[in-house]
PDB file of C-alpha atoms in Angstrom:
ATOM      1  CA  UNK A  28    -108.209 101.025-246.838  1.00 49.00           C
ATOM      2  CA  UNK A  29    -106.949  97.744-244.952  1.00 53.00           C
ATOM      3  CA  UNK A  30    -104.185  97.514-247.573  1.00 63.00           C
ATOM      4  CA  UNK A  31    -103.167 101.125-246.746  1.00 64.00           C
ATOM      5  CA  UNK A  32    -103.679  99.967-242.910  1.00 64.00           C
ATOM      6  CA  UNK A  33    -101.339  97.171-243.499  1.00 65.00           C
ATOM      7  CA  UNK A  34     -98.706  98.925-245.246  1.00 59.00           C
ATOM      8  CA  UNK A  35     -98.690 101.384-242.496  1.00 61.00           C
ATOM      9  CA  UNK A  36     -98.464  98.686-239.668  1.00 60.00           C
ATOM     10  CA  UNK A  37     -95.248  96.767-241.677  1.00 57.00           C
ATOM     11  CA  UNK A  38     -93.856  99.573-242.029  1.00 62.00           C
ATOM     12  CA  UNK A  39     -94.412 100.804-237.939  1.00 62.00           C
ATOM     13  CA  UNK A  40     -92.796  97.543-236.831  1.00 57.00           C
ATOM     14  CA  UNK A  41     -89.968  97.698-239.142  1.00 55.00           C
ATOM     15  CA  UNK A  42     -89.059 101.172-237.948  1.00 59.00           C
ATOM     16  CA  UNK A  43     -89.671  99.943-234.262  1.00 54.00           C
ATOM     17  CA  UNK A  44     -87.433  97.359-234.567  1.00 53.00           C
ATOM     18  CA  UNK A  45     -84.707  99.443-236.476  1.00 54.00           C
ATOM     19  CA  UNK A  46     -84.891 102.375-233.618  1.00 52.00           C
ATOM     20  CA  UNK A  47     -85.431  99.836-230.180  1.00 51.00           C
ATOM     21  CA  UNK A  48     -82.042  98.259-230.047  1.00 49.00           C
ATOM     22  CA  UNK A  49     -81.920  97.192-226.423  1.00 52.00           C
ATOM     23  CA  UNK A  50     -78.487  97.490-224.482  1.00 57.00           C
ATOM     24  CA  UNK A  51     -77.755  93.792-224.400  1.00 76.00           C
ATOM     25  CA  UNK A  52     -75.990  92.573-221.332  1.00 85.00           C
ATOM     26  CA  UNK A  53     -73.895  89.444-221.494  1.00 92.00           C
ATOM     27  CA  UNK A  54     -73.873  87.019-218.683  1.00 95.00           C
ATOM     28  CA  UNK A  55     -70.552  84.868-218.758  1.00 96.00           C
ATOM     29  CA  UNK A  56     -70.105  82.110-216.460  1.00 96.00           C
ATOM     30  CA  UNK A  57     -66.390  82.153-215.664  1.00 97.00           C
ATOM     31  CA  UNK A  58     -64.383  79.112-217.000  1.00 96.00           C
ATOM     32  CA  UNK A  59     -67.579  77.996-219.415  1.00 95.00           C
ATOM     33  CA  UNK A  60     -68.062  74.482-218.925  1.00 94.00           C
ATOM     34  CA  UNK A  61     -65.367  74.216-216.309  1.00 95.00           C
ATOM     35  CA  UNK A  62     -65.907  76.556-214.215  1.00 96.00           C
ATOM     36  CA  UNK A  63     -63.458  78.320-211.203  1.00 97.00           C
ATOM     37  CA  UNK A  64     -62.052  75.210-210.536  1.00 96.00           C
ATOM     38  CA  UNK A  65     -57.664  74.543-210.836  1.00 96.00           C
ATOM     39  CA  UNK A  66     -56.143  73.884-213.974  1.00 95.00           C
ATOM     40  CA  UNK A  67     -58.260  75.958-216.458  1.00 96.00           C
ATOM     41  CA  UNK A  68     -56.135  78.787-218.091  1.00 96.00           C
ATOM     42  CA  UNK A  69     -58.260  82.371-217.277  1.00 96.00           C
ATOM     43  CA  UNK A  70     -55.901  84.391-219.295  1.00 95.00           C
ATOM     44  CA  UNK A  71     -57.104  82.489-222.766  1.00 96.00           C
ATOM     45  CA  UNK A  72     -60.901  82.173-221.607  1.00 96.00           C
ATOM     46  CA  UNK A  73     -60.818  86.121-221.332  1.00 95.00           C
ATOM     47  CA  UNK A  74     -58.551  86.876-224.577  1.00 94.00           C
ATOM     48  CA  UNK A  75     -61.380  86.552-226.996  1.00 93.00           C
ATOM     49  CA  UNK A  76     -63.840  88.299-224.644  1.00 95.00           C
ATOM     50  CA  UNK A  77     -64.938  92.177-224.512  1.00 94.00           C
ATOM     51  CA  UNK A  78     -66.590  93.006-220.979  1.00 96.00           C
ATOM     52  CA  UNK A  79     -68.720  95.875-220.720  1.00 95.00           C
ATOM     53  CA  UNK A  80     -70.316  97.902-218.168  1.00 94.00           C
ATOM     54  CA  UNK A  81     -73.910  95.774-217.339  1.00 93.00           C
ATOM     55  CA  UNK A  82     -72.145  92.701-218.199  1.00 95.00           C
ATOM     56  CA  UNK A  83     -72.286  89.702-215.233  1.00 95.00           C
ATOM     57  CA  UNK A  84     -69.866  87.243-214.257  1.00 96.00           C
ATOM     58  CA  UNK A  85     -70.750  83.950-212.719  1.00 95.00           C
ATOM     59  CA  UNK A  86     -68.131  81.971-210.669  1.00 96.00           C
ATOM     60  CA  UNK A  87     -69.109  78.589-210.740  1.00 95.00           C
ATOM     61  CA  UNK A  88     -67.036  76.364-208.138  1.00 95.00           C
ATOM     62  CA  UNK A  89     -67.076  73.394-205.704  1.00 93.00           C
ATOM     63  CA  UNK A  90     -68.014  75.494-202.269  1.00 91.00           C
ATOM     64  CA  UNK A  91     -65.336  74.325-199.262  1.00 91.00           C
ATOM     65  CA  UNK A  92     -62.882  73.359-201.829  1.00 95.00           C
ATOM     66  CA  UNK A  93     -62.927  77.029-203.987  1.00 96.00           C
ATOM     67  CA  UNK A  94     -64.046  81.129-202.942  1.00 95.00           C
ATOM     68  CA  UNK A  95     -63.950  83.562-205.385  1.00 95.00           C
ATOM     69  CA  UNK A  96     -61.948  86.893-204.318  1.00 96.00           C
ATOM     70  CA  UNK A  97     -62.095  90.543-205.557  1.00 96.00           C
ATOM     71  CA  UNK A  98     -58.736  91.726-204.808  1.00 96.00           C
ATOM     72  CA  UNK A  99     -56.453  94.374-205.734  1.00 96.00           C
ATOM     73  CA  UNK A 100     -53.584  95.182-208.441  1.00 97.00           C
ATOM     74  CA  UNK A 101     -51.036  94.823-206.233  1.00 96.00           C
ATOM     75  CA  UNK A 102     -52.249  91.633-203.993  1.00 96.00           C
ATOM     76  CA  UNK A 103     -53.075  90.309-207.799  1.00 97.00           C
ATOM     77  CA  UNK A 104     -49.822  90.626-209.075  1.00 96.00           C
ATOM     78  CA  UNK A 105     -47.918  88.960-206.009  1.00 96.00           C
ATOM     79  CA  UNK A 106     -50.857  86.303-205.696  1.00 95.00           C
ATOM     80  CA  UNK A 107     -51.738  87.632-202.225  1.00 95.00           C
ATOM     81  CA  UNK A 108     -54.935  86.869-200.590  1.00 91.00           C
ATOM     82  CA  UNK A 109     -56.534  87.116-196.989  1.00 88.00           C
ATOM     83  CA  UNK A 110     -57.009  91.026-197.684  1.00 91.00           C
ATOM     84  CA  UNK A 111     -60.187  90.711-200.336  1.00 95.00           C
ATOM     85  CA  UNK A 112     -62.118  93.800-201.861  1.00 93.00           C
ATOM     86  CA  UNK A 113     -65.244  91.685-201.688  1.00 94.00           C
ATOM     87  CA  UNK A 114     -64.823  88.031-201.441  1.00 92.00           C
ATOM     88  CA  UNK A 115     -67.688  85.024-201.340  1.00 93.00           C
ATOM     89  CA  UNK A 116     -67.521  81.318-201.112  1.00 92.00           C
ATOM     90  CA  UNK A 117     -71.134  80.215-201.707  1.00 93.00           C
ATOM     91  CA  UNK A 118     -70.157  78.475-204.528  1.00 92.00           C
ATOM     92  CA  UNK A 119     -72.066  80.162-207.173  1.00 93.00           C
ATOM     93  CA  UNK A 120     -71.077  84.132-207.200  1.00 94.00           C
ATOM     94  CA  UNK A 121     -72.738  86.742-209.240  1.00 94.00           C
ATOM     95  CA  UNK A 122     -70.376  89.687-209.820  1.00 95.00           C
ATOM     96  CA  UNK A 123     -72.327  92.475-212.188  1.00 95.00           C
ATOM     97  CA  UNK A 124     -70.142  94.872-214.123  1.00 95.00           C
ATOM     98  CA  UNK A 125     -71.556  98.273-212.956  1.00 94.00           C
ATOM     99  CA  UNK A 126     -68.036 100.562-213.889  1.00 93.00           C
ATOM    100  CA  UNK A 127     -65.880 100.471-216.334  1.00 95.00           C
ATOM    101  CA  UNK A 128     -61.955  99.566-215.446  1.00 96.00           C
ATOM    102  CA  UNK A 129     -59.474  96.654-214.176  1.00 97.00           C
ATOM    103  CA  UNK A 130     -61.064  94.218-212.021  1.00 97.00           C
ATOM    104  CA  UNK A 131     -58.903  91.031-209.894  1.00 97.00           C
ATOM    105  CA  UNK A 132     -60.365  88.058-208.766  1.00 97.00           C
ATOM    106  CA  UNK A 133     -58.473  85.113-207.504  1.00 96.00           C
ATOM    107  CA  UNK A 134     -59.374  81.971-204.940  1.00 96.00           C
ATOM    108  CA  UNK A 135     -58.707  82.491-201.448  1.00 95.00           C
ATOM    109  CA  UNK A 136     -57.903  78.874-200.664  1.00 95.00           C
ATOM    110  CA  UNK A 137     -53.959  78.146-199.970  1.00 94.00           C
ATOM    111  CA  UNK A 138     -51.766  78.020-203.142  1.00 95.00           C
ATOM    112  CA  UNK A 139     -54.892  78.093-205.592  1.00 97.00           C
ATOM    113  CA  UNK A 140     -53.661  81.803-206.684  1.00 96.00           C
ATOM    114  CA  UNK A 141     -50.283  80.408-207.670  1.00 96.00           C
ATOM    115  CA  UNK A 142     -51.434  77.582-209.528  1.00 96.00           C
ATOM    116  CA  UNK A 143     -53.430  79.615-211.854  1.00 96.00           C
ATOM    117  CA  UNK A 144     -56.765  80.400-210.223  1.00 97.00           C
ATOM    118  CA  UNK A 145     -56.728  84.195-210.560  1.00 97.00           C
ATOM    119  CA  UNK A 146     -58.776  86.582-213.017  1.00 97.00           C
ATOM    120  CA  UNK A 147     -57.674  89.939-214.707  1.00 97.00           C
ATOM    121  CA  UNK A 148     -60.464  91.209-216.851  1.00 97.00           C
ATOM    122  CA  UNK A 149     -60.699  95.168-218.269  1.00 96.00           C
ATOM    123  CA  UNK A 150     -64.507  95.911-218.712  1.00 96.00           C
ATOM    124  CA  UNK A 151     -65.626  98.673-221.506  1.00 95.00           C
ATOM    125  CA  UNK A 152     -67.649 101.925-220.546  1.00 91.00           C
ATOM    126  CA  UNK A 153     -70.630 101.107-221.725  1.00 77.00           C
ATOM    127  CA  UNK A 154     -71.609 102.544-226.008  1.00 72.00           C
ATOM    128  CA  UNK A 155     -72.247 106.360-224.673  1.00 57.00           C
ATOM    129  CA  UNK A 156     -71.333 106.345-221.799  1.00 53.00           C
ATOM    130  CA  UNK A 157     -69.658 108.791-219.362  1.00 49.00           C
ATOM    131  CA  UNK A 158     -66.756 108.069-217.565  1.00 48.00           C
ATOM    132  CA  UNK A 159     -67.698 106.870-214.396  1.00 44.00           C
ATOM    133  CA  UNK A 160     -66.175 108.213-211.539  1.00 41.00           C
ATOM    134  CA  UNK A 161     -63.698 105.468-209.246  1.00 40.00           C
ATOM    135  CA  UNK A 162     -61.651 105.013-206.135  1.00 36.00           C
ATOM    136  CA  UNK A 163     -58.020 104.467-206.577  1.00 36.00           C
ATOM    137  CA  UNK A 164     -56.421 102.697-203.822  1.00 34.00           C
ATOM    138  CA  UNK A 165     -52.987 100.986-203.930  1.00 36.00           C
ATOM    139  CA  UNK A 166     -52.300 101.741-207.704  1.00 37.00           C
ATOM    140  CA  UNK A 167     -55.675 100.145-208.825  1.00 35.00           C
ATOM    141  CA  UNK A 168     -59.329 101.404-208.744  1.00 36.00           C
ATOM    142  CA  UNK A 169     -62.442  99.521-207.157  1.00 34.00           C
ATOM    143  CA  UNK A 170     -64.738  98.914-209.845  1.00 35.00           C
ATOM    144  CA  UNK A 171     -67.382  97.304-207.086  1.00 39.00           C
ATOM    145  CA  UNK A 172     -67.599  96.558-203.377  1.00 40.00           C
ATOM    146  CA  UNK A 173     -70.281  93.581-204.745  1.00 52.00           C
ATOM    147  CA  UNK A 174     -70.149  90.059-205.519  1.00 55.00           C
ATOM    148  CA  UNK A 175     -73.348  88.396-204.998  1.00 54.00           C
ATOM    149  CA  UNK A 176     -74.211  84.565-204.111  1.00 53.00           C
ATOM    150  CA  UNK A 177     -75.591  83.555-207.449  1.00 51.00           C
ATOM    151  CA  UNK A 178     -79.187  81.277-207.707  1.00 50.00           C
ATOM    152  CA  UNK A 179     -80.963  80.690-210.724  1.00 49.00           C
ATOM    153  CA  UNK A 180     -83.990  82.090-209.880  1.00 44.00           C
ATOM    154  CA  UNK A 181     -82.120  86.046-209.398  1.00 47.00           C
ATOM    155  CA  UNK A 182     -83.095  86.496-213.214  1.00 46.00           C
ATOM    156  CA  UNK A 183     -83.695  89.880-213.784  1.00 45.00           C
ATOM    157  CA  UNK A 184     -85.872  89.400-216.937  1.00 42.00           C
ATOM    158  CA  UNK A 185     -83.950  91.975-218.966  1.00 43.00           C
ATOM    159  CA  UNK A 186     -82.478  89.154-220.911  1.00 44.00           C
ATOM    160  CA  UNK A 187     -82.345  90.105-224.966  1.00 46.00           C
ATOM    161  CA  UNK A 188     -85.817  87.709-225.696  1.00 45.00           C
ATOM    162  CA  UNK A 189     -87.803  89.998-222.998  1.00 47.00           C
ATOM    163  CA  UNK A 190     -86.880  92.928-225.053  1.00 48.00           C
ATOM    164  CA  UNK A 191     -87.485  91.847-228.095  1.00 50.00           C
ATOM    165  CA  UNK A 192     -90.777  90.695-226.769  1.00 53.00           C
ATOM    166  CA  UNK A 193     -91.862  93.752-225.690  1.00 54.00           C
ATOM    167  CA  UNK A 194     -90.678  94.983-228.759  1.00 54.00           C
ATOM    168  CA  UNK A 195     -92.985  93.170-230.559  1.00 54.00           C
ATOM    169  CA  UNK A 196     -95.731  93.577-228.573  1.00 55.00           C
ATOM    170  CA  UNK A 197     -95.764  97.077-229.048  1.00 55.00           C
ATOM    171  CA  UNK A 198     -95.277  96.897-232.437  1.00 55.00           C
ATOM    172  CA  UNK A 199     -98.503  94.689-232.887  1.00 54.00           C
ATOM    173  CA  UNK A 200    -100.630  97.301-230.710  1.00 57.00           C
ATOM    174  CA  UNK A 201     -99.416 100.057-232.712  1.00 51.00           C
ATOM    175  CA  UNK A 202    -100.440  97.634-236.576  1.00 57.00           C
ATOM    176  CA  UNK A 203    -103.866  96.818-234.802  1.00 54.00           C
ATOM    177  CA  UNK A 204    -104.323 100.620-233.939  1.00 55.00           C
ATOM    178  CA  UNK A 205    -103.537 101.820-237.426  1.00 55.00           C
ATOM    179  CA  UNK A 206    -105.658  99.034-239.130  1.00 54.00           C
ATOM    180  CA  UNK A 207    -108.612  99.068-237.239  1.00 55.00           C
TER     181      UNK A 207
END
C-alpha cells in the first residue's frame, strides 16, 4: 500500500508542477551594470530584450547628477524635456509594466537627452491577454502615469523561487495526504 501511496504522490507533484507554471515577471535594471548614467548605448541594451506586461524596470543613477523621465513620442523624438508624463529623480526608480505599448523615458538634466540618455522600449500584452485599453495623446499612448522611487526592501515576494516554493509545498501536502 505505501508503494501504491508513493506512486500516487510522484506522480501528484509531477502533474502539479507540469499544470502550475507561474507568470514569471522579469525585473531589468536599466543599463545592467552601468546603469542610467551617459555614454551607455539604450538602443543595443533593449535589442535583445522582450518586455512584457508585469515586467519592472529599474533606473539606477547618480541622484542630482541624473532623473529618469516618462515622456512622450513626440518630446522623445525631438529630445524635449521639462513636459514629463511621470518623471522622478530619487535615484533609484521603479517603473512596473502594467499595459502593453510604446513607452519613452529620457533624463531631464540639460543636454543628457541628446547625448544618448533616452529609452524607447515596446512591452508585449501579456501570454492571454486582452488588449488593454489606452490613452492616446500627441500621437503616442500612456502606458502608465507611475514611476516609483525604487528601495530594496519593495520586494513583492512574487519572484519565480516563491512560486515554485509554494509549488512544492503543496505538492508535498498533497504526497503526505495520499500516503498516509
Amino acid at each position: 500500500m505505501a508503494s501504491y501511496g508513493f506512486v500516487l504522490g510522484c506522480m501528484t507533484l509531477v502533474i502539479l508542477c507540469m499544470v502550475v507554471q507561474p507568470s514569471v515577471a522579469t525585473v531589468y535594471t536599466v543599463g545592467d551594470d552601468s546603469g542610467w548614467t551617459l555614454g551607455v548605448d539604450y538602443a543595443t541594451w533593449t535589442s535583445n530584450k522582450t518586455f512584457k506586461v508585469g515586467d519592472t524596470l529599474i533606473f539606477d543613477y547618480l541622484s542630482g547628477s541624473h532623473t529618469i523621465e516618462e515622456i512622450n513620442k513626440t518630446d522623445f523624438e525631438k529630445c524635449k524635456t521639462g513636459n514629463p508624463i511621470a518623471s522622478d529623480h530619487s535615484g533609484k526608480t521603479r517603473v512596473d509594466l502594467k499595459i502593453a505599448g510604446t513607452r519613452y523615458f529620457t533624463c531631464g538634466v540639460m543636454n543628457h537627452c541628446w547625448s544618448g540618455m533616452k529609452l524607447a522600449i515596446i512591452v508585449e500584452a501579456a501570454k492571454g491577454a486582452t488588449k488593454t485599453p489606452t490613452i492616446g495623446i500627441d500621437n503616442t499612448t500612456i502606458t502608465s502615469l507611475t514611476i516609483n522611487s525604487y528601495h530594496e526592501s519593495d520586494q513583492s515576494g512574487t519572484s519565480p523561487s516563491s512560486y515554485m516554493k509554494k509549488s512544492l509545498y503543496a505538492a508535498f501536502i498533497l504526497y503526505f495526504l495520499f500516503v498516509i
